[in-house]
Amino acid sequence: MDLTPEEIRNFVQAWYGTLAQNGGCCGSSACCEPQPAAVYPADLLVQLPPEVAGFSLGCANPLAAAHLQPGERVLDLGSGGGLDCFLAALQVGERGQVIGVDMTPAMVRRARQAAARLGLRQVEFRHGYLEHLPVATASVDVVISNCVINLVPDKNRVFAEMFRVLRPGGRIAIADVVVKGSLPASLQADPLAWSACLAGALEVETYRRGLEVAGFVQVTLIPAGEAGLTLDHIAEGIPFSALITAFKPALTPPSTPQTALA
């Protein structure tokens, strides 16, 4: 029997609420592997306390594709314990801002407590859903996310929200679990498989088209991990971690009327 969007949301929220309180991994070979020390630059992780640097539920490093600059405003979708937000804050500096949004109250509390301990005033965490982001329109330069969009049933709504909150010329850098081909129906109806970042994996070309329909351009999707790995190396029907980048078109300046020569 198919799961309703509300059933998926409730199960995922309860699952990650438990992880926020107890720590741990989501249990998937695609999600949470490898661990932070193998994904993020060591010189970044050492700037954070072990209990922060060691808590990650992601599948790759979206910051590697974000190319953050000092002073930029960054939004993290599904910010969890806050690791990507804190690493982003180190890159955008005090003149920048980082906003994390997560639907799980326990995750938001954990992240806020960590931010207070770290004294990172440019980082804030908001409770909310990715389909209805509590963020103003055209207010951020970069949207990042790490192994979260696959957990949302209505991904097209998330793509539209990302486009809405970005300023013209803004960009996304997403780490997510996707699949070539289709997943078994039995897997898609398994709530545990949803929480393990498997059942909600979107087909590669469907993901790409969804972003383009939302308005994004220059969409790229490559397997995360080993350098030189391409989609041709990926087996059909097996979820895998990918890095997805795209841009919101910049505003085209109005043309200047030509003045007739006297």
Coordinates of C-alpha atoms in Angstrom, one line a residue:
M1 CA 0.0 0.0 0.0
D2 CA 1.3 3.5 -0.9
L3 CA 2.3 5.8 1.9
T4 CA 0.7 9.2 2.0
P5 CA 2.9 12.3 2.1
E6 CA 1.8 12.9 5.7
E7 CA 2.7 9.4 6.8
I8 CA 6.2 9.8 5.2
R9 CA 6.7 13.1 6.9
N10 CA 5.6 11.9 10.3
F11 CA 7.8 8.8 10.1
V12 CA 10.9 10.7 8.9
Q13 CA 10.4 13.4 11.5
A14 CA 10.2 10.8 14.3
W15 CA 13.2 8.9 13.0
Y16 CA 15.5 12.0 12.8
G17 CA 14.2 13.3 16.1
T18 CA 15.5 10.2 17.8
L19 CA 18.9 10.6 16.0
A20 CA 19.1 14.2 17.2
Q21 CA 18.8 13.1 20.7
N22 CA 20.9 9.9 20.5
G23 CA 23.3 10.6 17.6
G24 CA 24.1 8.0 14.9
C25 CA 23.6 7.4 11.2
C26 CA 20.5 6.9 9.2
G27 CA 21.4 3.4 8.4
S28 CA 21.8 3.5 4.6
S29 CA 24.8 2.5 2.5
A30 CA 24.1 5.7 0.4
C31 CA 23.4 8.0 3.3
C32 CA 25.9 8.9 6.0
E33 CA 28.8 7.2 4.2
P34 CA 31.6 8.1 4.4
Q35 CA 31.8 9.9 7.7
P36 CA 32.6 13.6 8.1
A37 CA 36.4 13.1 8.5
A38 CA 36.5 11.4 5.1
V39 CA 34.3 14.0 3.4
Y40 CA 35.2 17.5 4.7
P41 CA 38.7 19.1 4.6
A42 CA 40.5 18.4 7.9
D43 CA 41.5 22.0 8.3
L44 CA 37.8 22.9 8.5
L45 CA 36.7 20.1 10.9
V46 CA 39.4 20.9 13.4
Q47 CA 37.9 24.3 13.9
L48 CA 34.8 22.7 15.4
P49 CA 34.4 20.7 18.6
P50 CA 34.3 16.9 18.1
E51 CA 30.6 16.6 19.1
V52 CA 29.7 19.0 16.3
A53 CA 32.3 17.9 13.7
G54 CA 31.4 14.2 14.2
F55 CA 27.6 14.5 13.8
S56 CA 26.6 14.3 10.2
L57 CA 23.7 12.6 8.5
G58 CA 24.7 13.6 5.0
C59 CA 25.8 11.7 1.9
A60 CA 28.5 14.0 0.5
N61 CA 30.0 17.5 0.9
P62 CA 27.8 20.1 -0.8
L63 CA 30.2 22.9 0.2
A64 CA 32.8 21.5 -2.3
A65 CA 30.5 22.5 -5.1
A66 CA 29.1 25.7 -3.5
H67 CA 32.3 27.9 -3.8
L68 CA 31.1 30.2 -1.0
Q69 CA 32.5 33.7 -0.9
P70 CA 32.9 36.1 2.1
G71 CA 29.8 38.0 2.8
E72 CA 27.4 35.7 1.0
R73 CA 24.0 34.7 2.5
V74 CA 23.5 30.9 2.5
L75 CA 20.5 28.8 3.2
D76 CA 20.8 25.1 4.2
L77 CA 17.8 22.9 3.6
G78 CA 17.4 20.2 6.2
S79 CA 20.2 21.6 8.3
G80 CA 20.1 18.8 11.0
G81 CA 22.7 19.2 13.7
G82 CA 24.2 22.2 11.8
L83 CA 27.5 20.9 10.6
D84 CA 27.2 22.2 7.0
C85 CA 25.9 25.6 8.4
F86 CA 28.9 25.9 10.7
L87 CA 31.4 25.0 7.9
A88 CA 29.6 27.5 5.6
A89 CA 29.9 30.2 8.3
L90 CA 33.6 29.7 8.4
Q91 CA 33.7 30.5 4.7
V92 CA 31.3 33.4 4.5
G93 CA 32.8 35.0 7.6
E94 CA 31.2 37.5 9.9
R95 CA 29.9 39.7 7.1
G96 CA 27.9 36.7 5.7
Q97 CA 24.9 34.9 7.0
V98 CA 23.8 31.3 7.2
I99 CA 20.3 30.1 7.8
G100 CA 19.4 26.5 8.5
V101 CA 15.9 25.2 8.1
D102 CA 14.8 21.8 9.5
M103 CA 11.4 20.3 10.2
T104 CA 12.5 18.3 13.2
P105 CA 12.3 20.3 16.5
A106 CA 14.9 18.2 18.2
M107 CA 17.4 18.9 15.4
V108 CA 16.7 22.6 15.5
R109 CA 17.3 22.6 19.3
R110 CA 20.6 20.7 18.9
A111 CA 21.8 23.0 16.2
R112 CA 20.9 26.2 18.1
Q113 CA 22.7 24.9 21.2
A114 CA 25.8 24.2 19.1
A115 CA 25.7 27.6 17.5
A116 CA 25.5 29.2 20.9
R117 CA 28.5 27.3 22.2
L118 CA 30.5 28.2 19.0
G119 CA 29.5 31.9 19.2
L120 CA 28.7 32.0 15.5
R121 CA 26.3 35.0 15.5
Q122 CA 25.9 34.9 11.7
V123 CA 24.2 31.5 11.9
E124 CA 20.5 31.0 12.8
F125 CA 18.2 28.0 12.7
R126 CA 14.5 28.1 11.8
H127 CA 11.9 25.4 12.2
G128 CA 10.0 24.8 8.9
Y129 CA 9.3 22.6 5.9
L130 CA 11.2 22.6 2.7
E131 CA 8.0 22.8 0.7
H132 CA 7.1 26.1 2.5
L133 CA 10.4 27.7 3.5
P134 CA 10.3 30.4 6.2
V135 CA 12.6 32.6 4.1
A136 CA 11.9 35.7 2.2
T137 CA 11.8 35.8 -1.6
A138 CA 15.0 36.6 -3.4
S139 CA 16.9 36.9 -0.2
V140 CA 19.8 34.4 -0.4
D141 CA 22.8 33.9 -2.6
V142 CA 23.3 30.2 -2.3
V143 CA 21.1 27.2 -1.3
I144 CA 22.9 24.1 -0.1
S145 CA 21.4 20.8 1.2
N146 CA 22.9 17.4 2.2
C147 CA 20.9 14.2 1.8
V148 CA 17.5 15.7 2.6
I149 CA 15.5 16.5 -0.5
N150 CA 15.2 12.8 -1.1
L151 CA 13.2 12.6 2.1
V152 CA 10.5 15.0 0.9
P153 CA 7.6 13.5 -1.1
D154 CA 6.9 16.7 -3.1
K155 CA 10.3 17.5 -4.6
N156 CA 8.9 19.8 -7.3
R157 CA 7.6 22.0 -4.6
V158 CA 11.1 22.1 -3.0
F159 CA 12.7 23.0 -6.3
A160 CA 10.2 25.9 -6.7
E161 CA 10.9 27.1 -3.2
M162 CA 14.7 27.1 -3.8
F163 CA 14.1 29.1 -6.9
R164 CA 11.9 31.6 -5.0
V165 CA 14.3 32.3 -2.2
L166 CA 17.4 32.8 -4.4
R167 CA 18.4 36.1 -5.7
P168 CA 18.7 36.5 -9.4
G169 CA 22.1 34.9 -10.4
G170 CA 22.1 32.8 -7.2
R171 CA 23.0 29.1 -7.2
I172 CA 22.4 25.8 -5.6
A173 CA 24.9 23.1 -4.5
I174 CA 23.0 20.0 -3.4
A175 CA 24.2 16.6 -2.2
D176 CA 21.5 14.1 -2.5
V177 CA 20.7 10.4 -3.1
V178 CA 19.4 9.7 -6.6
V179 CA 19.0 6.6 -8.8
K180 CA 19.4 5.6 -12.5
G181 CA 16.2 3.8 -13.6
S182 CA 13.4 3.0 -11.2
L183 CA 13.1 1.7 -7.6
P184 CA 11.0 -1.3 -6.7
A185 CA 7.5 -0.4 -5.6
S186 CA 7.9 -2.4 -2.4
L187 CA 10.9 -0.2 -1.4
Q188 CA 9.0 3.0 -2.1
A189 CA 6.2 1.9 0.2
D190 CA 8.6 1.1 3.1
P191 CA 8.8 3.8 5.7
L192 CA 12.2 2.6 7.0
A193 CA 13.5 2.9 3.4
W194 CA 12.3 6.5 3.3
S195 CA 14.2 7.3 6.5
A196 CA 17.3 5.5 5.2
C197 CA 17.5 7.9 2.2
L198 CA 16.5 5.1 -0.2
A199 CA 12.8 5.1 -1.1
G200 CA 12.6 8.7 -1.9
A201 CA 15.6 8.8 -4.3
L202 CA 14.5 10.5 -7.5
E203 CA 15.5 9.3 -10.9
V204 CA 18.5 11.2 -12.3
E205 CA 16.8 12.7 -15.4
T206 CA 13.6 13.4 -13.4
Y207 CA 15.7 15.4 -10.9
R208 CA 17.3 17.4 -13.7
R209 CA 14.0 18.1 -15.4
G210 CA 12.4 19.1 -12.2
L211 CA 15.0 21.8 -11.6
E212 CA 14.8 23.0 -15.1
V213 CA 11.0 23.3 -14.9
A214 CA 11.4 25.3 -11.7
G215 CA 13.4 27.8 -13.7
F216 CA 17.1 26.7 -13.1
V217 CA 19.7 26.7 -15.8
Q218 CA 23.1 25.1 -16.2
V219 CA 22.0 22.1 -14.2
T220 CA 24.7 19.5 -13.6
L221 CA 24.5 16.2 -11.7
I222 CA 27.5 14.1 -11.1
P223 CA 28.2 11.1 -8.8
A224 CA 29.9 12.2 -5.5
G225 CA 33.1 10.7 -4.3
E226 CA 35.9 9.3 -6.5
A227 CA 37.3 11.8 -9.0
G228 CA 36.4 11.1 -12.5
L229 CA 33.4 9.0 -11.6
T230 CA 30.5 9.5 -14.2
L231 CA 26.9 8.4 -14.5
D232 CA 28.1 5.7 -16.9
H233 CA 29.8 4.0 -14.0
I234 CA 26.6 3.8 -12.0
A235 CA 24.5 0.6 -12.0
E236 CA 20.8 0.8 -12.8
G237 CA 18.4 0.7 -9.9
I238 CA 21.0 1.3 -7.2
P239 CA 20.6 4.6 -5.2
F240 CA 23.8 6.7 -5.1
S241 CA 25.1 10.0 -3.8
A242 CA 25.3 12.9 -6.2
L243 CA 26.3 16.5 -6.3
I244 CA 23.8 18.7 -8.1
T245 CA 24.5 22.3 -9.1
A246 CA 22.4 24.9 -10.9
F247 CA 21.8 28.6 -11.3
K248 CA 18.9 31.0 -11.1
P249 CA 19.1 33.2 -14.2
A250 CA 20.4 36.7 -13.5
L251 CA 18.2 39.7 -14.3
T252 CA 18.7 41.0 -17.8
P253 CA 19.2 44.7 -17.7
P254 CA 16.7 46.7 -19.8
S255 CA 18.0 47.8 -23.2
T256 CA 18.8 51.4 -23.5
P257 CA 16.8 53.1 -26.3
Q258 CA 19.1 54.4 -29.1
T259 CA 19.0 58.1 -29.5
A260 CA 18.6 59.2 -33.1
L261 CA 21.5 61.1 -34.5
A262 CA 20.7 64.7 -35.4

